[in-house]
Amino acid sequence: MTTIWTGDLQQLLQCPVAGCDETLYQPTTLDCGHTVCKHHVQGHACPVTTCAAEMLDEEIVPRPMRLRIPPGSRMEYEASLSGSGERPHLDLQEPPKVNRTVEDILAFLDEEDDIGDALKPKTIFTSELYAKLTCLSCSKLLYNPITTPCQHTFCAECLRMSLFHGNTCPLRCRSRFGGFEFWEEHPMDSLMQNLLLNFFPDHTAQRDQANEGKKQDSAWTPIFIVSLVLPGQECSFQIFEPRYRLMLRRCLEHTHKSQSSSGFPTMGLMMHDGRANVLRYGCLVEITKVQMVYDGRAYVEVRGTVPFRVVHGESLDGYVVARTKILRDIPASLPSPTPRSRSTHNDKLQIPDLVEICLGFLSLMKRHGHDVVDRITRVHGQPPISNPSLLSFWFARILPLNDFEKAEILAMQNSRDRLDRVIYWISRAAGPELV
């Protein structure tokens, strides 16, 4: 820890309002991150003259809770209950509250002035200041500090975790907060950050390094246990449990290695086997769109890309993560890695022949009920005729089978084997004479 003098502390605790230049008195922290004397607060505007210009530069006014999503991702926000409009610096529906953490530091400073620097070792002085700058949630030294409208200060990550459980203060005051959009744009508490950088720079640097290390840990894929999704399939679902909100955020911020060549953030989707167990195979999906709702729920749109097999699974913060092996198709000329359970009269047919059989069934459906095929294509899109690999998954989606049977083809790394399985399903559902 860096040794400090009371004079250094007093200088940082001066009010930033032009013409004041006094030590903060009844300090209140505004939504812009500035801490000023309470009597300077008049109306919604910040009394610090440089505030408007600073807010335009994120290097000067960081937003630690903003999602760092890649350009390909689409993020939308549902309008908050209070409507849209210019963001105020303070909610004046009630009088400004006093920032108790800053008040405690000011009281600590007065006490040190009374005692005198010579009577207390600097290490003890530093240790006591350290205790004043701890997060009210995790009790560690603050990191990326955020002060809420109710004047409680937390690490940005601690506050973020709390918001996954509801829009109220984590402490007993239970003040109601704005929605996710409010916090995405909420600046860091500039006074607290200056105290941390000036007095505990080593600690802050270590936290920065550890945080970057977590982002580079790409060995695990987040797994959402929901339902069967096959490659090429587009679907949407709602996320509302706090643990899965956290998982979604980490996926969007690419804190794990994206296995998608398109640049979209990814996650793994799997289904239960009906006996509280999870199947070994799933589908890697690209997250193409997310809409955040005011209360923290998220509507997510995804697109299936490639099957995977779970090598090893664990739990992280309440959700499943896994080391996975991507199951890409092998050339048809090579032996199939998937043992075949039966022989069929299609064994000597080539992939184009199997594709023709499948498309012939589709033509037969058109002749017997044109509107049926139209309804199918409206939901599942046109069959990818030029891509036998995706075509096998497309037919698996439209056939009237239970999901456990459909999930079997995720383990097949050969489009020929999958098409052969599809033809078997067609013959079973429609009769062998139709294929």
GROMACS .gro file of C-alpha atoms in nm:
model
  435
    1MET     CA    1   0.000   0.000   0.000
    2THR     CA    2   0.117   0.352  -0.077
    3THR     CA    3   0.189   0.577   0.222
    4ILE     CA    4  -0.011   0.901   0.224
    5TRP     CA    5  -0.043   1.231   0.406
    6THR     CA    6  -0.359   1.390   0.534
    7GLY     CA    7  -0.286   1.688   0.307
    8ASP     CA    8  -0.308   1.468  -0.001
    9LEU     CA    9  -0.642   1.335   0.114
   10GLN     CA   10  -0.778   1.679   0.194
   11GLN     CA   11  -0.686   1.810  -0.150
   12LEU     CA   12  -0.885   1.536  -0.323
   13LEU     CA   13  -1.184   1.598  -0.097
   14GLN     CA   14  -1.229   1.955  -0.215
   15CYS     CA   15  -1.559   2.044  -0.383
   16PRO     CA   16  -1.514   2.060  -0.766
   17VAL     CA   17  -1.769   2.339  -0.813
   18ALA     CA   18  -1.605   2.657  -0.946
   19GLY     CA   19  -1.573   2.924  -0.678
   20CYS     CA   20  -1.618   2.684  -0.387
   21ASP     CA   21  -1.272   2.530  -0.339
   22GLU     CA   22  -1.369   2.421   0.012
   23THR     CA   23  -1.360   2.075   0.162
   24LEU     CA   24  -1.681   1.893   0.077
   25TYR     CA   25  -1.969   1.964   0.315
   26GLN     CA   26  -2.266   1.728   0.321
   27PRO     CA   27  -2.137   1.559   0.003
   28THR     CA   28  -2.384   1.416  -0.246
   29THR     CA   29  -2.285   1.217  -0.555
   30LEU     CA   30  -2.476   1.294  -0.874
   31ASP     CA   31  -2.562   1.048  -1.149
   32CYS     CA   32  -2.284   1.200  -1.361
   33GLY     CA   33  -2.027   1.075  -1.107
   34HIS     CA   34  -1.935   1.414  -0.956
   35THR     CA   35  -1.951   1.460  -0.579
   36VAL     CA   36  -2.040   1.814  -0.467
   37CYS     CA   37  -2.156   1.997  -0.157
   38LYS     CA   38  -2.526   1.938  -0.109
   39HIS     CA   39  -2.616   2.309  -0.112
   40HIS     CA   40  -2.479   2.346  -0.469
   41VAL     CA   41  -2.746   2.114  -0.610
   42GLN     CA   42  -3.010   2.327  -0.785
   43GLY     CA   43  -3.227   2.167  -1.050
   44HIS     CA   44  -3.132   1.869  -1.265
   45ALA     CA   45  -2.806   2.007  -1.407
   46CYS     CA   46  -2.466   1.932  -1.255
   47PRO     CA   47  -2.306   2.245  -1.099
   48VAL     CA   48  -1.960   2.140  -1.225
   49THR     CA   49  -1.906   2.356  -1.535
   50THR     CA   50  -1.692   2.098  -1.719
   51CYS     CA   51  -1.942   1.815  -1.668
   52ALA     CA   52  -2.117   1.832  -2.008
   53ALA     CA   53  -1.790   1.811  -2.202
   54GLU     CA   54  -1.651   1.534  -1.980
   55MET     CA   55  -1.962   1.319  -2.026
   56LEU     CA   56  -1.894   1.301  -2.401
   57ASP     CA   57  -1.553   1.136  -2.350
   58GLU     CA   58  -1.562   0.787  -2.200
   59GLU     CA   59  -1.188   0.800  -2.131
   60ILE     CA   60  -1.259   1.085  -1.889
   61VAL     CA   61  -1.591   0.949  -1.759
   62PRO     CA   62  -1.582   0.567  -1.784
   63ARG     CA   63  -1.904   0.363  -1.787
   64PRO     CA   64  -1.791   0.039  -1.621
   65MET     CA   65  -2.134  -0.127  -1.646
   66ARG     CA   66  -2.175  -0.074  -2.020
   67LEU     CA   67  -2.188  -0.390  -2.230
   68ARG     CA   68  -1.882  -0.430  -2.450
   69ILE     CA   69  -2.057  -0.618  -2.728
   70PRO     CA   70  -1.905  -0.690  -3.071
   71PRO     CA   71  -2.030  -0.497  -3.376
   72GLY     CA   72  -2.228  -0.796  -3.508
   73SER     CA   73  -2.448  -0.822  -3.201
   74ARG     CA   74  -2.779  -0.640  -3.184
   75MET     CA   75  -2.880  -0.500  -2.847
   76GLU     CA   76  -3.208  -0.320  -2.790
   77TYR     CA   77  -3.369  -0.177  -2.478
   78GLU     CA   78  -3.735  -0.164  -2.393
   79ALA     CA   79  -3.841   0.189  -2.296
   80SER     CA   80  -3.825   0.241  -1.920
   81LEU     CA   81  -4.139   0.293  -1.719
   82SER     CA   82  -4.052   0.657  -1.672
   83GLY     CA   83  -4.030   0.716  -2.045
   84SER     CA   84  -3.738   0.848  -2.245
   85GLY     CA   85  -3.572   1.184  -2.248
   86GLU     CA   86  -3.254   1.355  -2.136
   87ARG     CA   87  -3.088   1.181  -1.846
   88PRO     CA   88  -3.104   1.400  -1.531
   89HIS     CA   89  -2.805   1.425  -1.297
   90LEU     CA   90  -3.025   1.391  -0.989
   91ASP     CA   91  -3.379   1.281  -0.911
   92LEU     CA   92  -3.533   1.582  -0.741
   93GLN     CA   93  -3.853   1.405  -0.637
   94GLU     CA   94  -3.689   1.401  -0.293
   95PRO     CA   95  -3.410   1.610  -0.137
   96PRO     CA   96  -3.049   1.513  -0.220
   97LYS     CA   97  -2.907   1.252   0.013
   98VAL     CA   98  -2.562   1.257   0.168
   99ASN     CA   99  -2.297   1.011   0.055
  100ARG     CA  100  -2.220   0.831   0.380
  101THR     CA  101  -1.894   0.681   0.255
  102VAL     CA  102  -1.754   1.026   0.177
  103GLU     CA  103  -1.893   1.155   0.507
  104ASP     CA  104  -1.704   0.881   0.690
  105ILE     CA  105  -1.381   0.971   0.507
  106LEU     CA  106  -1.430   1.340   0.595
  107ALA     CA  107  -1.484   1.248   0.960
  108PHE     CA  108  -1.173   1.030   0.945
  109LEU     CA  109  -0.978   1.325   0.800
  110ASP     CA  110  -1.094   1.556   1.081
  111GLU     CA  111  -0.989   1.297   1.336
  112GLU     CA  112  -0.642   1.270   1.181
  113ASP     CA  113  -0.603   1.649   1.182
  114ASP     CA  114  -0.686   1.654   1.551
  115ILE     CA  115  -0.442   1.374   1.637
  116GLY     CA  116  -0.164   1.490   1.406
  117ASP     CA  117   0.041   1.290   1.155
  118ALA     CA  118   0.330   1.239   1.394
  119LEU     CA  119   0.123   1.046   1.646
  120LYS     CA  120   0.004   0.770   1.411
  121PRO     CA  121   0.221   0.556   1.181
  122LYS     CA  122   0.142   0.602   0.814
  123THR     CA  123   0.077   0.227   0.772
  124ILE     CA  124  -0.205   0.243   1.027
  125PHE     CA  125  -0.337   0.559   0.864
  126THR     CA  126  -0.340   0.383   0.525
  127SER     CA  127  -0.503   0.072   0.668
  128GLU     CA  128  -0.784   0.276   0.821
  129LEU     CA  129  -0.846   0.461   0.494
  130TYR     CA  130  -0.850   0.125   0.315
  131ALA     CA  131  -1.136   0.019   0.542
  132LYS     CA  132  -1.331   0.334   0.449
  133LEU     CA  133  -1.297   0.254   0.078
  134THR     CA  134  -1.438  -0.097   0.090
  135CYS     CA  135  -1.739  -0.206  -0.113
  136LEU     CA  136  -2.065  -0.226   0.084
  137SER     CA  137  -2.141  -0.557  -0.084
  138CYS     CA  138  -1.821  -0.764  -0.110
  139SER     CA  139  -1.625  -0.585   0.169
  140LYS     CA  140  -1.318  -0.566  -0.056
  141LEU     CA  141  -1.149  -0.249  -0.174
  142LEU     CA  142  -1.374  -0.077  -0.426
  143TYR     CA  143  -1.310  -0.153  -0.793
  144ASN     CA  144  -1.474   0.059  -1.064
  145PRO     CA  145  -1.685   0.232  -0.796
  146ILE     CA  146  -2.047   0.324  -0.869
  147THR     CA  147  -2.253   0.537  -0.631
  148THR     CA  148  -2.627   0.481  -0.653
  149PRO     CA  149  -2.894   0.754  -0.629
  150CYS     CA  150  -2.947   0.646  -0.266
  151GLN     CA  151  -2.577   0.733  -0.207
  152HIS     CA  152  -2.442   0.383  -0.146
  153THR     CA  153  -2.118   0.290  -0.320
  154PHE     CA  154  -2.041  -0.052  -0.469
  155CYS     CA  155  -1.800  -0.215  -0.709
  156ALA     CA  156  -1.955  -0.203  -1.056
  157GLU     CA  157  -1.952  -0.583  -1.077
  158CYS     CA  158  -2.116  -0.621  -0.734
  159LEU     CA  159  -2.392  -0.380  -0.830
  160ARG     CA  160  -2.436  -0.558  -1.163
  161MET     CA  161  -2.476  -0.892  -0.988
  162SER     CA  162  -2.732  -0.739  -0.753
  163LEU     CA  163  -2.934  -0.600  -1.044
  164PHE     CA  164  -2.977  -0.951  -1.179
  165HIS     CA  165  -3.196  -1.012  -0.873
  166GLY     CA  166  -3.400  -0.691  -0.891
  167ASN     CA  167  -3.391  -0.314  -0.937
  168THR     CA  168  -3.345  -0.223  -0.572
  169CYS     CA  169  -3.048  -0.127  -0.357
  170PRO     CA  170  -2.867  -0.434  -0.216
  171LEU     CA  171  -2.868  -0.273   0.129
  172ARG     CA  172  -3.158  -0.238   0.368
  173CYS     CA  173  -3.271   0.096   0.225
  174ARG     CA  174  -3.415  -0.100  -0.074
  175SER     CA  175  -3.442   0.215  -0.286
  176ARG     CA  176  -3.578   0.147  -0.633
  177PHE     CA  177  -3.345   0.200  -0.927
  178GLY     CA  178  -3.387   0.255  -1.298
  179GLY     CA  179  -3.371  -0.026  -1.551
  180PHE     CA  180  -3.070  -0.178  -1.725
  181GLU     CA  181  -3.042   0.108  -1.975
  182PHE     CA  182  -2.996   0.353  -1.685
  183TRP     CA  183  -2.701   0.157  -1.548
  184GLU     CA  184  -2.540   0.094  -1.887
  185GLU     CA  185  -2.478   0.469  -1.910
  186HIS     CA  186  -2.404   0.529  -1.541
  187PRO     CA  187  -2.056   0.681  -1.496
  188MET     CA  188  -1.800   0.580  -1.241
  189ASP     CA  189  -1.782   0.777  -0.916
  190SER     CA  190  -1.495   1.013  -1.004
  191LEU     CA  191  -1.406   1.104  -0.645
  192MET     CA  192  -1.386   0.743  -0.528
  193GLN     CA  193  -1.186   0.644  -0.835
  194ASN     CA  194  -0.938   0.928  -0.775
  195LEU     CA  195  -0.894   0.819  -0.413
  196LEU     CA  196  -0.828   0.461  -0.525
  197LEU     CA  197  -0.584   0.556  -0.801
  198ASN     CA  198  -0.390   0.798  -0.581
  199PHE     CA  199  -0.372   0.595  -0.263
  200PHE     CA  200  -0.398   0.230  -0.375
  201PRO     CA  201  -0.268   0.219  -0.736
  202ASP     CA  202  -0.105  -0.123  -0.699
  203HIS     CA  203  -0.427  -0.280  -0.581
  204THR     CA  204  -0.625  -0.127  -0.868
  205ALA     CA  205  -0.365  -0.243  -1.121
  206GLN     CA  206  -0.381  -0.598  -0.982
  207ARG     CA  207  -0.759  -0.599  -1.013
  208ASP     CA  208  -0.730  -0.473  -1.372
  209GLN     CA  209  -0.487  -0.752  -1.454
  210ALA     CA  210  -0.700  -1.019  -1.286
  211ASN     CA  211  -1.010  -0.894  -1.466
  212GLU     CA  212  -0.833  -0.911  -1.801
  213GLY     CA  213  -0.716  -1.263  -1.720
  214LYS     CA  214  -1.073  -1.376  -1.664
  215LYS     CA  215  -1.175  -1.240  -2.005
  216GLN     CA  216  -0.897  -1.434  -2.172
  217ASP     CA  217  -1.000  -1.765  -2.012
  218SER     CA  218  -1.153  -1.922  -2.320
  219ALA     CA  219  -1.146  -2.289  -2.228
  220TRP     CA  220  -1.511  -2.308  -2.120
  221THR     CA  221  -1.832  -2.263  -2.319
  222PRO     CA  222  -2.144  -2.137  -2.134
  223ILE     CA  223  -2.430  -2.386  -2.170
  224PHE     CA  224  -2.797  -2.291  -2.158
  225ILE     CA  225  -3.016  -2.592  -2.077
  226VAL     CA  226  -3.338  -2.513  -2.260
  227SER     CA  227  -3.447  -2.721  -2.562
  228LEU     CA  228  -3.317  -2.885  -2.877
  229VAL     CA  229  -3.172  -2.656  -3.143
  230LEU     CA  230  -3.020  -2.789  -3.466
  231PRO     CA  231  -2.769  -2.624  -3.701
  232GLY     CA  232  -2.937  -2.374  -3.930
  233GLN     CA  233  -3.234  -2.333  -3.696
  234GLU     CA  234  -3.337  -1.990  -3.573
  235CYS     CA  235  -3.528  -1.959  -3.248
  236SER     CA  236  -3.594  -1.720  -2.963
  237PHE     CA  237  -3.643  -1.756  -2.590
  238GLN     CA  238  -3.666  -1.549  -2.275
  239ILE     CA  239  -3.404  -1.532  -2.000
  240PHE     CA  240  -3.519  -1.421  -1.658
  241GLU     CA  241  -3.327  -1.617  -1.393
  242PRO     CA  242  -3.040  -1.412  -1.244
  243ARG     CA  243  -2.779  -1.681  -1.313
  244TYR     CA  244  -2.868  -1.693  -1.682
  245ARG     CA  245  -2.876  -1.314  -1.709
  246LEU     CA  246  -2.517  -1.321  -1.585
  247MET     CA  247  -2.431  -1.595  -1.835
  248LEU     CA  248  -2.585  -1.395  -2.121
  249ARG     CA  249  -2.387  -1.085  -2.030
  250ARG     CA  250  -2.062  -1.280  -2.027
  251CYS     CA  251  -2.147  -1.431  -2.364
  252LEU     CA  252  -2.220  -1.089  -2.513
  253GLU     CA  253  -1.895  -0.950  -2.378
  254HIS     CA  254  -1.700  -1.241  -2.527
  255THR     CA  255  -1.542  -1.343  -2.197
  256HIS     CA  256  -1.510  -1.690  -2.351
  257LYS     CA  257  -1.364  -1.778  -2.688
  258SER     CA  258  -1.614  -1.733  -2.968
  259GLN     CA  259  -1.616  -2.040  -3.192
  260SER     CA  260  -1.815  -1.860  -3.460
  261SER     CA  261  -1.635  -1.733  -3.769
  262SER     CA  262  -1.903  -1.466  -3.819
  263GLY     CA  263  -1.798  -1.270  -3.510
  264PHE     CA  264  -2.129  -1.316  -3.329
  265PRO     CA  265  -2.111  -1.403  -2.958
  266THR     CA  266  -2.192  -1.767  -2.893
  267MET     CA  267  -2.324  -2.007  -2.633
  268GLY     CA  268  -2.411  -2.374  -2.624
  269LEU     CA  269  -2.773  -2.493  -2.618
  270MET     CA  270  -2.865  -2.837  -2.487
  271MET     CA  271  -3.172  -3.023  -2.368
  272HIS     CA  272  -3.251  -3.248  -2.073
  273ASP     CA  273  -3.304  -3.616  -2.133
  274GLY     CA  274  -3.624  -3.608  -1.926
  275ARG     CA  275  -3.463  -3.758  -1.616
  276ALA     CA  276  -3.295  -3.443  -1.477
  277ASN     CA  277  -2.985  -3.526  -1.681
  278VAL     CA  278  -2.835  -3.335  -1.970
  279LEU     CA  279  -2.759  -3.502  -2.302
  280ARG     CA  280  -2.396  -3.522  -2.409
  281TYR     CA  281  -2.454  -3.343  -2.738
  282GLY     CA  282  -2.573  -2.992  -2.811
  283CYS     CA  283  -2.555  -2.714  -3.067
  284LEU     CA  284  -2.339  -2.404  -3.063
  285VAL     CA  285  -2.556  -2.102  -3.140
  286GLU     CA  286  -2.481  -1.746  -3.246
  287ILE     CA  287  -2.658  -1.476  -3.046
  288THR     CA  288  -2.799  -1.254  -3.321
  289LYS     CA  289  -3.024  -1.022  -3.119
  290VAL     CA  290  -3.096  -0.937  -2.756
  291GLN     CA  291  -3.370  -0.712  -2.622
  292MET     CA  292  -3.327  -0.609  -2.260
  293VAL     CA  293  -3.654  -0.545  -2.076
  294TYR     CA  294  -3.688  -0.280  -1.807
  295ASP     CA  295  -3.704  -0.533  -1.523
  296GLY     CA  296  -3.389  -0.715  -1.637
  297ARG     CA  297  -3.543  -0.993  -1.844
  298ALA     CA  298  -3.397  -1.053  -2.189
  299TYR     CA  299  -3.550  -1.174  -2.515
  300VAL     CA  300  -3.280  -1.358  -2.707
  301GLU     CA  301  -3.268  -1.461  -3.074
  302VAL     CA  302  -3.015  -1.725  -3.176
  303ARG     CA  303  -2.911  -1.925  -3.482
  304GLY     CA  304  -2.774  -2.279  -3.463
  305THR     CA  305  -2.432  -2.329  -3.621
  306VAL     CA  306  -2.251  -2.654  -3.542
  307PRO     CA  307  -2.297  -2.957  -3.309
  308PHE     CA  308  -2.066  -3.019  -3.016
  309ARG     CA  309  -1.996  -3.295  -2.766
  310VAL     CA  310  -1.944  -3.222  -2.397
  311VAL     CA  311  -1.601  -3.338  -2.286
  312HIS     CA  312  -1.628  -3.212  -1.929
  313GLY     CA  313  -1.889  -3.000  -1.756
  314GLU     CA  314  -1.885  -2.788  -1.440
  315SER     CA  315  -2.093  -2.521  -1.268
  316LEU     CA  316  -1.998  -2.152  -1.265
  317ASP     CA  317  -2.206  -1.901  -1.068
  318GLY     CA  318  -2.511  -2.125  -1.094
  319TYR     CA  319  -2.502  -2.209  -1.466
  320VAL     CA  320  -2.330  -2.484  -1.662
  321VAL     CA  321  -2.002  -2.439  -1.845
  322ALA     CA  322  -1.830  -2.712  -2.042
  323ARG     CA  323  -1.520  -2.803  -2.232
  324THR     CA  324  -1.656  -2.900  -2.569
  325LYS     CA  325  -1.542  -3.064  -2.890
  326ILE     CA  326  -1.687  -2.916  -3.208
  327LEU     CA  327  -1.823  -3.191  -3.436
  328ARG     CA  328  -1.759  -3.075  -3.790
  329ASP     CA  329  -1.848  -3.298  -4.083
  330ILE     CA  330  -1.577  -3.524  -4.220
  331PRO     CA  331  -1.552  -3.590  -4.596
  332ALA     CA  332  -1.791  -3.855  -4.726
  333SER     CA  333  -1.495  -4.047  -4.871
  334LEU     CA  334  -1.365  -4.123  -4.521
  335PRO     CA  335  -1.516  -4.388  -4.291
  336SER     CA  336  -1.795  -4.259  -4.070
  337PRO     CA  337  -1.683  -4.198  -3.708
  338THR     CA  338  -2.036  -4.280  -3.592
  339PRO     CA  339  -2.111  -4.654  -3.561
  340ARG     CA  340  -2.413  -4.748  -3.770
  341SER     CA  341  -2.681  -4.941  -3.588
  342ARG     CA  342  -2.838  -5.094  -3.899
  343SER     CA  343  -2.790  -5.152  -4.270
  344THR     CA  344  -3.038  -5.018  -4.526
  345HIS     CA  345  -3.098  -5.044  -4.899
  346ASN     CA  346  -2.958  -4.689  -4.922
  347ASP     CA  347  -2.605  -4.799  -4.826
  348LYS     CA  348  -2.481  -4.789  -5.186
  349LEU     CA  349  -2.643  -4.457  -5.272
  350GLN     CA  350  -2.440  -4.139  -5.292
  351ILE     CA  351  -2.525  -3.812  -5.118
  352PRO     CA  352  -2.692  -3.656  -5.430
  353ASP     CA  353  -2.917  -3.965  -5.453
  354LEU     CA  354  -3.020  -3.930  -5.088
  355VAL     CA  355  -3.090  -3.559  -5.139
  356GLU     CA  356  -3.317  -3.644  -5.435
  357ILE     CA  357  -3.512  -3.891  -5.221
  358CYS     CA  358  -3.567  -3.629  -4.950
  359LEU     CA  359  -3.671  -3.363  -5.201
  360GLY     CA  360  -3.899  -3.615  -5.369
  361PHE     CA  361  -4.084  -3.654  -5.040
  362LEU     CA  362  -4.122  -3.276  -5.025
  363SER     CA  363  -4.263  -3.271  -5.380
  364LEU     CA  364  -4.507  -3.545  -5.283
  365MET     CA  365  -4.622  -3.336  -4.988
  366LYS     CA  366  -4.682  -3.041  -5.222
  367ARG     CA  367  -4.901  -3.252  -5.448
  368HIS     CA  368  -5.106  -3.380  -5.157
  369GLY     CA  369  -5.129  -3.052  -4.965
  370HIS     CA  370  -4.970  -2.741  -5.108
  371ASP     CA  371  -5.054  -2.526  -4.808
  372VAL     CA  372  -4.874  -2.766  -4.571
  373VAL     CA  373  -4.538  -2.709  -4.739
  374ASP     CA  374  -4.602  -2.334  -4.746
  375ARG     CA  375  -4.661  -2.333  -4.372
  376ILE     CA  376  -4.344  -2.535  -4.316
  377THR     CA  377  -4.128  -2.299  -4.522
  378ARG     CA  378  -4.276  -1.994  -4.352
  379VAL     CA  379  -4.161  -2.131  -4.016
  380HIS     CA  380  -3.837  -2.308  -4.111
  381GLY     CA  381  -3.734  -2.128  -4.429
  382GLN     CA  382  -3.663  -2.280  -4.769
  383PRO     CA  383  -3.474  -2.613  -4.771
  384PRO     CA  384  -3.098  -2.554  -4.822
  385ILE     CA  385  -3.080  -2.777  -5.130
  386SER     CA  386  -2.721  -2.684  -5.214
  387ASN     CA  387  -2.595  -2.779  -4.867
  388PRO     CA  388  -2.661  -3.148  -4.788
  389SER     CA  389  -2.525  -3.104  -4.436
  390LEU     CA  390  -2.778  -2.835  -4.342
  391LEU     CA  391  -3.049  -3.007  -4.546
  392SER     CA  392  -3.035  -3.311  -4.318
  393PHE     CA  393  -3.091  -3.089  -4.014
  394TRP     CA  394  -3.368  -2.897  -4.195
  395PHE     CA  395  -3.565  -3.217  -4.260
  396ALA     CA  396  -3.509  -3.331  -3.902
  397ARG     CA  397  -3.674  -3.008  -3.783
  398ILE     CA  398  -3.988  -3.047  -3.994
  399LEU     CA  399  -4.057  -3.417  -3.936
  400PRO     CA  400  -4.307  -3.518  -3.661
  401LEU     CA  401  -4.055  -3.675  -3.423
  402ASN     CA  402  -3.977  -3.632  -3.056
  403ASP     CA  403  -3.672  -3.422  -2.978
  404PHE     CA  404  -3.476  -3.714  -2.835
  405GLU     CA  405  -3.473  -3.886  -3.174
  406LYS     CA  406  -3.382  -3.565  -3.351
  407ALA     CA  407  -3.095  -3.506  -3.107
  408GLU     CA  408  -2.932  -3.831  -3.222
  409ILE     CA  409  -2.815  -3.674  -3.547
  410LEU     CA  410  -2.608  -3.416  -3.357
  411ALA     CA  411  -2.357  -3.694  -3.293
  412MET     CA  412  -2.329  -3.785  -3.664
  413GLN     CA  413  -2.030  -3.624  -3.835
  414ASN     CA  414  -2.129  -3.733  -4.183
  415SER     CA  415  -2.407  -3.573  -4.388
  416ARG     CA  416  -2.462  -3.905  -4.564
  417ASP     CA  417  -2.542  -4.081  -4.237
  418ARG     CA  418  -2.780  -3.802  -4.137
  419LEU     CA  419  -2.963  -3.807  -4.472
  420ASP     CA  420  -2.995  -4.183  -4.444
  421ARG     CA  421  -3.146  -4.140  -4.097
  422VAL     CA  422  -3.386  -3.875  -4.232
  423ILE     CA  423  -3.502  -4.115  -4.506
  424TYR     CA  424  -3.562  -4.381  -4.242
  425TRP     CA  425  -3.774  -4.134  -4.045
  426ILE     CA  426  -3.968  -4.039  -4.359
  427SER     CA  427  -4.041  -4.403  -4.441
  428ARG     CA  428  -4.153  -4.467  -4.086
  429ALA     CA  429  -4.384  -4.164  -4.080
  430ALA     CA  430  -4.521  -4.174  -4.436
  431GLY     CA  431  -4.472  -4.536  -4.538
  432PRO     CA  432  -4.181  -4.700  -4.723
  433GLU     CA  433  -4.365  -4.680  -5.056
  434LEU     CA  434  -4.338  -4.299  -5.048
  435VAL     CA  435  -3.959  -4.291  -5.049
   0.00000   0.00000   0.00000
